Amino acid sequence: MRPEKELLKQEIKDKIERSPSFVIMHYAGLTANMANDFRRQIGKMGGDIEVVRKRVLLKAAEDAGIELDLSTLTGHIGLVFLGQDPIETTKMVFKFSQEREKAIQVLGGRFDGQLYAAADVEKLSTLPSKNEMRAQFLSTLEAPMAQTLAVVEALLASVAYCLDNKAKQSEESAASES
């Protein structure tokens, strides 16, 4: 391998090792303006995009201990390194693709050391965000407590209502005796 390709391979390998999550994409019909917009959006989320030749990607992935299948890598290939929140960045990749008439197509991805096919990556992108999951979890915990509180309040209100009725009956009987 020529020195410049070896340097590129080492750079890709280092990025793969540093980033536990990335998406492999095929891009077709992606104009320069779209590509810049895509890079900007990914960059805002802490991610990075690397366009790479297939053979260099395969060798870099092999050096990083990842086995990719050449038959699944069609067309021009790029890697989207997903940054701090992989699921949110993956959602943004699919949203960008849908808004731009499938200018990019996800071929697969790696999340927390596990490789996934394109369909699985798309399913992962439909998961709720961390904040949404936290809210769902808290509402799950909160619902029984709120129901228990409502029952206790109803019991206390009924006791107070009964005492009030008893007091009114006592007053009416005292008034009728006089």
mmCIF file of N, CA and C in Angstrom, residues 37-139:
data_model
loop_
_atom_site.group_PDB
_atom_site.id
_atom_site.type_symbol
_atom_site.label_atom_id
_atom_site.label_comp_id
_atom_site.label_asym_id
_atom_site.label_seq_id
_atom_site.Cartn_x
_atom_site.Cartn_y
_atom_site.Cartn_z
ATOM 1 N N ASP A 37 -24.164 21.043 4.199
ATOM 2 C CA ASP A 37 -25.259 21.130 5.176
ATOM 3 C C ASP A 37 -25.261 19.896 6.078
ATOM 4 N N PHE A 38 -25.064 18.729 5.473
ATOM 5 C CA PHE A 38 -25.031 17.476 6.234
ATOM 6 C C PHE A 38 -23.869 17.487 7.231
ATOM 7 N N ARG A 39 -22.675 17.881 6.779
ATOM 8 C CA ARG A 39 -21.506 17.959 7.664
ATOM 9 C C ARG A 39 -21.760 18.923 8.824
ATOM 10 N N ARG A 40 -22.391 20.047 8.529
ATOM 11 C CA ARG A 40 -22.672 21.048 9.554
ATOM 12 C C ARG A 40 -23.621 20.486 10.614
ATOM 13 N N GLN A 41 -24.685 19.798 10.159
ATOM 14 C CA GLN A 41 -25.653 19.227 11.098
ATOM 15 C C GLN A 41 -25.021 18.135 11.950
ATOM 16 N N ILE A 42 -24.218 17.288 11.348
ATOM 17 C CA ILE A 42 -23.537 16.227 12.093
ATOM 18 C C ILE A 42 -22.535 16.843 13.076
ATOM 19 N N GLY A 43 -21.840 17.867 12.642
ATOM 20 C CA GLY A 43 -20.865 18.541 13.505
ATOM 21 C C GLY A 43 -21.512 19.172 14.726
ATOM 22 N N LYS A 44 -22.715 19.733 14.570
ATOM 23 C CA LYS A 44 -23.437 20.325 15.703
ATOM 24 C C LYS A 44 -23.755 19.276 16.761
ATOM 25 N N MET A 45 -23.898 18.030 16.337
ATOM 26 C CA MET A 45 -24.239 16.950 17.264
ATOM 27 C C MET A 45 -22.981 16.246 17.788
ATOM 28 N N GLY A 46 -21.811 16.793 17.454
ATOM 29 C CA GLY A 46 -20.558 16.222 17.947
ATOM 30 C C GLY A 46 -20.018 15.109 17.082
ATOM 31 N N GLY A 47 -20.590 14.917 15.903
ATOM 32 C CA GLY A 47 -20.150 13.849 15.020
ATOM 33 C C GLY A 47 -19.206 14.333 13.941
ATOM 34 N N ASP A 48 -18.855 13.424 13.053
ATOM 35 C CA ASP A 48 -17.928 13.727 11.980
ATOM 36 C C ASP A 48 -18.256 12.828 10.800
ATOM 37 N N ILE A 49 -17.950 13.299 9.596
ATOM 38 C CA ILE A 49 -18.185 12.512 8.385
ATOM 39 C C ILE A 49 -16.853 12.297 7.698
ATOM 40 N N GLU A 50 -16.647 11.087 7.228
ATOM 41 C CA GLU A 50 -15.426 10.743 6.513
ATOM 42 C C GLU A 50 -15.815 9.983 5.253
ATOM 43 N N VAL A 51 -15.471 10.523 4.089
ATOM 44 C CA VAL A 51 -15.677 9.833 2.819
ATOM 45 C C VAL A 51 -14.413 9.034 2.561
ATOM 46 N N VAL A 52 -14.589 7.774 2.223
ATOM 47 C CA VAL A 52 -13.432 6.883 2.141
ATOM 48 C C VAL A 52 -13.630 5.851 1.032
ATOM 49 N N ARG A 53 -12.531 5.402 0.476
ATOM 50 C CA ARG A 53 -12.590 4.337 -0.533
ATOM 51 C C ARG A 53 -12.880 3.010 0.172
ATOM 52 N N LYS A 54 -13.590 2.144 -0.528
ATOM 53 C CA LYS A 54 -14.007 0.871 0.076
ATOM 54 C C LYS A 54 -12.835 0.033 0.563
ATOM 55 N N ARG A 55 -11.827 -0.112 -0.272
ATOM 56 C CA ARG A 55 -10.687 -0.973 0.096
ATOM 57 C C ARG A 55 -9.970 -0.420 1.336
ATOM 58 N N VAL A 56 -9.817 0.900 1.393
ATOM 59 C CA VAL A 56 -9.167 1.519 2.554
ATOM 60 C C VAL A 56 -10.017 1.294 3.800
ATOM 61 N N LEU A 57 -11.342 1.442 3.660
ATOM 62 C CA LEU A 57 -12.247 1.205 4.788
ATOM 63 C C LEU A 57 -12.160 -0.240 5.258
ATOM 64 N N LEU A 58 -12.174 -1.183 4.321
ATOM 65 C CA LEU A 58 -12.108 -2.593 4.692
ATOM 66 C C LEU A 58 -10.817 -2.916 5.451
ATOM 67 N N LYS A 59 -9.693 -2.387 4.968
ATOM 68 C CA LYS A 59 -8.418 -2.659 5.635
ATOM 69 C C LYS A 59 -8.337 -1.964 6.989
ATOM 70 N N ALA A 60 -8.847 -0.736 7.085
ATOM 71 C CA ALA A 60 -8.840 -0.018 8.365
ATOM 72 C C ALA A 60 -9.734 -0.727 9.376
ATOM 73 N N ALA A 61 -10.904 -1.176 8.919
ATOM 74 C CA ALA A 61 -11.822 -1.888 9.815
ATOM 75 C C ALA A 61 -11.198 -3.206 10.261
ATOM 76 N N GLU A 62 -10.548 -3.907 9.342
ATOM 77 C CA GLU A 62 -9.891 -5.170 9.687
ATOM 78 C C GLU A 62 -8.800 -4.936 10.730
ATOM 79 N N ASP A 63 -8.021 -3.866 10.557
ATOM 80 C CA ASP A 63 -6.972 -3.539 11.528
ATOM 81 C C ASP A 63 -7.567 -3.176 12.893
ATOM 82 N N ALA A 64 -8.798 -2.637 12.882
ATOM 83 C CA ALA A 64 -9.470 -2.261 14.134
ATOM 84 C C ALA A 64 -10.243 -3.441 14.737
ATOM 85 N N GLY A 65 -10.202 -4.600 14.068
ATOM 86 C CA GLY A 65 -10.873 -5.783 14.595
ATOM 87 C C GLY A 65 -12.337 -5.891 14.208
ATOM 88 N N ILE A 66 -12.726 -5.222 13.129
ATOM 89 C CA ILE A 66 -14.107 -5.253 12.659
ATOM 90 C C ILE A 66 -14.124 -5.899 11.278
ATOM 91 N N GLU A 67 -15.018 -6.851 11.099
ATOM 92 C CA GLU A 67 -15.101 -7.533 9.819
ATOM 93 C C GLU A 67 -16.315 -7.017 9.042
ATOM 94 N N LEU A 68 -16.048 -6.303 7.954
ATOM 95 C CA LEU A 68 -17.111 -5.779 7.098
ATOM 96 C C LEU A 68 -17.217 -6.635 5.846
ATOM 97 N N ASP A 69 -18.416 -6.721 5.303
ATOM 98 C CA ASP A 69 -18.677 -7.502 4.098
ATOM 99 C C ASP A 69 -18.657 -6.572 2.892
ATOM 100 N N LEU A 70 -17.758 -6.829 1.956
ATOM 101 C CA LEU A 70 -17.622 -5.979 0.772
ATOM 102 C C LEU A 70 -18.897 -5.962 -0.053
ATOM 103 N N SER A 71 -19.638 -7.062 -0.074
ATOM 104 C CA SER A 71 -20.851 -7.132 -0.909
ATOM 105 C C SER A 71 -21.942 -6.175 -0.421
ATOM 106 N N THR A 72 -21.907 -5.776 0.847
ATOM 107 C CA THR A 72 -22.920 -4.840 1.352
ATOM 108 C C THR A 72 -22.542 -3.389 1.106
ATOM 109 N N LEU A 73 -21.281 -3.157 0.740
ATOM 110 C CA LEU A 73 -20.803 -1.797 0.514
ATOM 111 C C LEU A 73 -20.899 -1.461 -0.965
ATOM 112 N N THR A 74 -21.995 -0.843 -1.356
ATOM 113 C CA THR A 74 -22.207 -0.505 -2.759
ATOM 114 C C THR A 74 -22.047 0.987 -2.981
ATOM 115 N N GLY A 75 -21.525 1.352 -4.134
ATOM 116 C CA GLY A 75 -21.420 2.763 -4.500
ATOM 117 C C GLY A 75 -20.375 3.505 -3.697
ATOM 118 N N HIS A 76 -20.536 4.822 -3.631
ATOM 119 C CA HIS A 76 -19.618 5.684 -2.885
ATOM 120 C C HIS A 76 -19.920 5.557 -1.395
ATOM 121 N N ILE A 77 -18.878 5.360 -0.608
ATOM 122 C CA ILE A 77 -19.044 5.046 0.808
ATOM 123 C C ILE A 77 -18.546 6.190 1.684
ATOM 124 N N GLY A 78 -19.267 6.399 2.766
ATOM 125 C CA GLY A 78 -18.854 7.368 3.770
ATOM 126 C C GLY A 78 -19.175 6.824 5.149
ATOM 127 N N LEU A 79 -18.456 7.316 6.136
ATOM 128 C CA LEU A 79 -18.708 6.948 7.528
ATOM 129 C C LEU A 79 -19.197 8.185 8.267
ATOM 130 N N VAL A 80 -20.223 8.000 9.074
ATOM 131 C CA VAL A 80 -20.707 9.066 9.942
ATOM 132 C C VAL A 80 -20.391 8.634 11.364
ATOM 133 N N PHE A 81 -19.398 9.296 11.969
ATOM 134 C CA PHE A 81 -19.064 9.018 13.361
ATOM 135 C C PHE A 81 -20.056 9.800 14.214
ATOM 136 N N LEU A 82 -20.736 9.125 15.137
ATOM 137 C CA LEU A 82 -21.976 9.630 15.713
ATOM 138 C C LEU A 82 -21.850 10.550 16.919
ATOM 139 N N GLY A 83 -20.709 10.731 17.496
ATOM 140 C CA GLY A 83 -20.578 11.727 18.559
ATOM 141 C C GLY A 83 -21.162 11.297 19.889
ATOM 142 N N GLN A 84 -21.633 12.297 20.690
ATOM 143 C CA GLN A 84 -22.055 12.053 22.074
ATOM 144 C C GLN A 84 -23.340 11.240 22.179
ATOM 145 N N ASP A 85 -24.325 11.513 21.343
ATOM 146 C CA ASP A 85 -25.613 10.813 21.424
ATOM 147 C C ASP A 85 -25.864 10.083 20.107
ATOM 148 N N PRO A 86 -25.430 8.819 20.011
ATOM 149 C CA PRO A 86 -25.526 8.090 18.750
ATOM 150 C C PRO A 86 -26.951 7.960 18.205
ATOM 151 N N ILE A 87 -27.921 7.742 19.059
ATOM 152 C CA ILE A 87 -29.294 7.550 18.579
ATOM 153 C C ILE A 87 -29.834 8.843 17.973
ATOM 154 N N GLU A 88 -29.615 9.962 18.641
ATOM 155 C CA GLU A 88 -30.097 11.246 18.117
ATOM 156 C C GLU A 88 -29.416 11.584 16.789
ATOM 157 N N THR A 89 -28.119 11.306 16.697
ATOM 158 C CA THR A 89 -27.405 11.583 15.449
ATOM 159 C C THR A 89 -27.902 10.659 14.345
ATOM 160 N N THR A 90 -28.181 9.401 14.668
ATOM 161 C CA THR A 90 -28.714 8.468 13.679
ATOM 162 C C THR A 90 -30.089 8.929 13.203
ATOM 163 N N LYS A 91 -30.909 9.417 14.118
ATOM 164 C CA LYS A 91 -32.217 9.967 13.724
ATOM 165 C C LYS A 91 -32.033 11.109 12.739
ATOM 166 N N MET A 92 -31.033 11.962 12.994
ATOM 167 C CA MET A 92 -30.781 13.087 12.119
ATOM 168 C C MET A 92 -30.326 12.619 10.738
ATOM 169 N N VAL A 93 -29.530 11.547 10.674
ATOM 170 C CA VAL A 93 -29.082 11.003 9.390
ATOM 171 C C VAL A 93 -30.285 10.544 8.576
ATOM 172 N N PHE A 94 -31.204 9.807 9.199
ATOM 173 C CA PHE A 94 -32.386 9.324 8.481
ATOM 174 C C PHE A 94 -33.305 10.485 8.091
ATOM 175 N N LYS A 95 -33.447 11.458 8.957
ATOM 176 C CA LYS A 95 -34.271 12.627 8.645
ATOM 177 C C LYS A 95 -33.681 13.388 7.459
ATOM 178 N N PHE A 96 -32.372 13.582 7.464
ATOM 179 C CA PHE A 96 -31.708 14.265 6.358
ATOM 180 C C PHE A 96 -31.937 13.506 5.066
ATOM 181 N N SER A 97 -31.813 12.194 5.118
ATOM 182 C CA SER A 97 -32.006 11.354 3.939
ATOM 183 C C SER A 97 -33.423 11.483 3.388
ATOM 184 N N GLN A 98 -34.419 11.470 4.263
ATOM 185 C CA GLN A 98 -35.810 11.580 3.822
ATOM 186 C C GLN A 98 -36.113 12.950 3.236
ATOM 187 N N GLU A 99 -35.543 13.987 3.841
ATOM 188 C CA GLU A 99 -35.789 15.343 3.353
ATOM 189 C C GLU A 99 -35.102 15.601 2.021
ATOM 190 N N ARG A 100 -34.045 14.865 1.720
ATOM 191 C CA ARG A 100 -33.261 15.088 0.504
ATOM 192 C C ARG A 100 -33.476 13.971 -0.519
ATOM 193 N N GLU A 101 -34.643 13.373 -0.507
ATOM 194 C CA GLU A 101 -35.012 12.332 -1.481
ATOM 195 C C GLU A 101 -33.975 11.211 -1.553
ATOM 196 N N LYS A 102 -33.616 10.705 -0.395
ATOM 197 C CA LYS A 102 -32.710 9.555 -0.268
ATOM 198 C C LYS A 102 -31.349 9.808 -0.925
ATOM 199 N N ALA A 103 -30.812 11.016 -0.757
ATOM 200 C CA ALA A 103 -29.484 11.334 -1.282
ATOM 201 C C ALA A 103 -28.407 10.510 -0.586
ATOM 202 N N ILE A 104 -28.695 10.106 0.657
ATOM 203 C CA ILE A 104 -27.809 9.177 1.357
ATOM 204 C C ILE A 104 -28.633 7.976 1.794
ATOM 205 N N GLN A 105 -27.973 6.838 1.815
ATOM 206 C CA GLN A 105 -28.647 5.599 2.198
ATOM 207 C C GLN A 105 -27.768 4.892 3.218
ATOM 208 N N VAL A 106 -28.340 4.531 4.342
ATOM 209 C CA VAL A 106 -27.593 3.839 5.396
ATOM 210 C C VAL A 106 -27.447 2.371 5.005
ATOM 211 N N LEU A 107 -26.201 1.894 5.046
ATOM 212 C CA LEU A 107 -25.911 0.503 4.693
ATOM 213 C C LEU A 107 -25.716 -0.373 5.921
ATOM 214 N N GLY A 108 -25.459 0.260 7.051
ATOM 215 C CA GLY A 108 -25.227 -0.481 8.285
ATOM 216 C C GLY A 108 -24.621 0.449 9.312
ATOM 217 N N GLY A 109 -24.246 -0.128 10.428
ATOM 218 C CA GLY A 109 -23.650 0.703 11.463
ATOM 219 C C GLY A 109 -23.093 -0.127 12.595
ATOM 220 N N ARG A 110 -22.433 0.572 13.482
ATOM 221 C CA ARG A 110 -21.857 -0.065 14.662
ATOM 222 C C ARG A 110 -22.243 0.774 15.872
ATOM 223 N N PHE A 111 -22.832 0.114 16.864
ATOM 224 C CA PHE A 111 -23.239 0.776 18.101
ATOM 225 C C PHE A 111 -22.691 -0.028 19.267
ATOM 226 N N ASP A 112 -21.921 0.617 20.108
ATOM 227 C CA ASP A 112 -21.337 -0.018 21.291
ATOM 228 C C ASP A 112 -20.655 -1.340 20.968
ATOM 229 N N GLY A 113 -19.887 -1.341 19.877
ATOM 230 C CA GLY A 113 -19.095 -2.513 19.531
ATOM 231 C C GLY A 113 -19.817 -3.588 18.752
ATOM 232 N N GLN A 114 -21.087 -3.408 18.435
ATOM 233 C CA GLN A 114 -21.857 -4.420 17.710
ATOM 234 C C GLN A 114 -22.251 -3.892 16.332
ATOM 235 N N LEU A 115 -22.042 -4.706 15.296
ATOM 236 C CA LEU A 115 -22.416 -4.321 13.937
ATOM 237 C C LEU A 115 -23.895 -4.616 13.699
ATOM 238 N N TYR A 116 -24.552 -3.723 12.966
ATOM 239 C CA TYR A 116 -25.967 -3.867 12.639
ATOM 240 C C TYR A 116 -26.179 -3.650 11.153
ATOM 241 N N ALA A 117 -27.167 -4.351 10.601
ATOM 242 C CA ALA A 117 -27.560 -4.154 9.203
ATOM 243 C C ALA A 117 -28.362 -2.863 9.092
ATOM 244 N N ALA A 118 -28.598 -2.421 7.868
ATOM 245 C CA ALA A 118 -29.303 -1.161 7.623
ATOM 246 C C ALA A 118 -30.687 -1.145 8.276
ATOM 247 N N ALA A 119 -31.429 -2.245 8.167
ATOM 248 C CA ALA A 119 -32.775 -2.302 8.751
ATOM 249 C C ALA A 119 -32.716 -2.162 10.272
ATOM 250 N N ASP A 120 -31.715 -2.766 10.876
ATOM 251 C CA ASP A 120 -31.572 -2.669 12.333
ATOM 252 C C ASP A 120 -31.191 -1.258 12.767
ATOM 253 N N VAL A 121 -30.343 -0.606 11.982
ATOM 254 C CA VAL A 121 -29.958 0.779 12.288
ATOM 255 C C VAL A 121 -31.182 1.681 12.191
ATOM 256 N N GLU A 122 -32.029 1.425 11.200
ATOM 257 C CA GLU A 122 -33.253 2.226 11.061
ATOM 258 C C GLU A 122 -34.173 2.012 12.265
ATOM 259 N N LYS A 123 -34.276 0.773 12.741
ATOM 260 C CA LYS A 123 -35.076 0.505 13.942
ATOM 261 C C LYS A 123 -34.501 1.226 15.157
ATOM 262 N N LEU A 124 -33.178 1.226 15.284
ATOM 263 C CA LEU A 124 -32.534 1.934 16.391
ATOM 264 C C LEU A 124 -32.829 3.426 16.334
ATOM 265 N N SER A 125 -32.949 3.953 15.107
ATOM 266 C CA SER A 125 -33.200 5.393 14.970
ATOM 267 C C SER A 125 -34.616 5.773 15.392
ATOM 268 N N THR A 126 -35.490 4.796 15.519
ATOM 269 C CA THR A 126 -36.864 5.093 15.942
ATOM 270 C C THR A 126 -37.025 5.035 17.458
ATOM 271 N N LEU A 127 -35.965 4.638 18.164
ATOM 272 C CA LEU A 127 -36.038 4.600 19.625
ATOM 273 C C LEU A 127 -36.203 6.013 20.175
ATOM 274 N N PRO A 128 -36.860 6.133 21.311
ATOM 275 C CA PRO A 128 -36.967 7.467 21.923
ATOM 276 C C PRO A 128 -35.603 7.938 22.427
ATOM 277 N N SER A 129 -35.464 9.243 22.560
ATOM 278 C CA SER A 129 -34.206 9.802 23.058
ATOM 279 C C SER A 129 -34.054 9.483 24.548
ATOM 280 N N LYS A 130 -32.884 9.773 25.087
ATOM 281 C CA LYS A 130 -32.639 9.511 26.515
ATOM 282 C C LYS A 130 -33.625 10.288 27.379
ATOM 283 N N ASN A 131 -33.845 11.546 27.045
ATOM 284 C CA ASN A 131 -34.773 12.356 27.840
ATOM 285 C C ASN A 131 -36.195 11.816 27.753
ATOM 286 N N GLU A 132 -36.609 11.373 26.556
ATOM 287 C CA GLU A 132 -37.958 10.792 26.413
ATOM 288 C C GLU A 132 -38.083 9.517 27.244
ATOM 289 N N MET A 133 -37.036 8.677 27.215
ATOM 290 C CA MET A 133 -37.078 7.433 28.004
ATOM 291 C C MET A 133 -37.094 7.730 29.497
ATOM 292 N N ARG A 134 -36.347 8.737 29.913
ATOM 293 C CA ARG A 134 -36.366 9.122 31.333
ATOM 294 C C ARG A 134 -37.761 9.587 31.743
ATOM 295 N N ALA A 135 -38.394 10.386 30.885
ATOM 296 C CA ALA A 135 -39.740 10.873 31.186
ATOM 297 C C ALA A 135 -40.732 9.713 31.263
ATOM 298 N N GLN A 136 -40.618 8.756 30.332
ATOM 299 C CA GLN A 136 -41.506 7.583 30.370
ATOM 300 C C GLN A 136 -41.282 6.776 31.640
ATOM 301 N N PHE A 137 -40.038 6.602 32.031
ATOM 302 C CA PHE A 137 -39.726 5.848 33.234
ATOM 303 C C PHE A 137 -40.280 6.544 34.477
ATOM 304 N N LEU A 138 -40.076 7.845 34.557
ATOM 305 C CA LEU A 138 -40.590 8.588 35.710
ATOM 306 C C LEU A 138 -42.111 8.566 35.764
ATOM 307 N N SER A 139 -42.763 8.646 34.605
ATOM 308 C CA SER A 139 -44.233 8.591 34.611
ATOM 309 C C SER A 139 -44.715 7.204 35.028
#
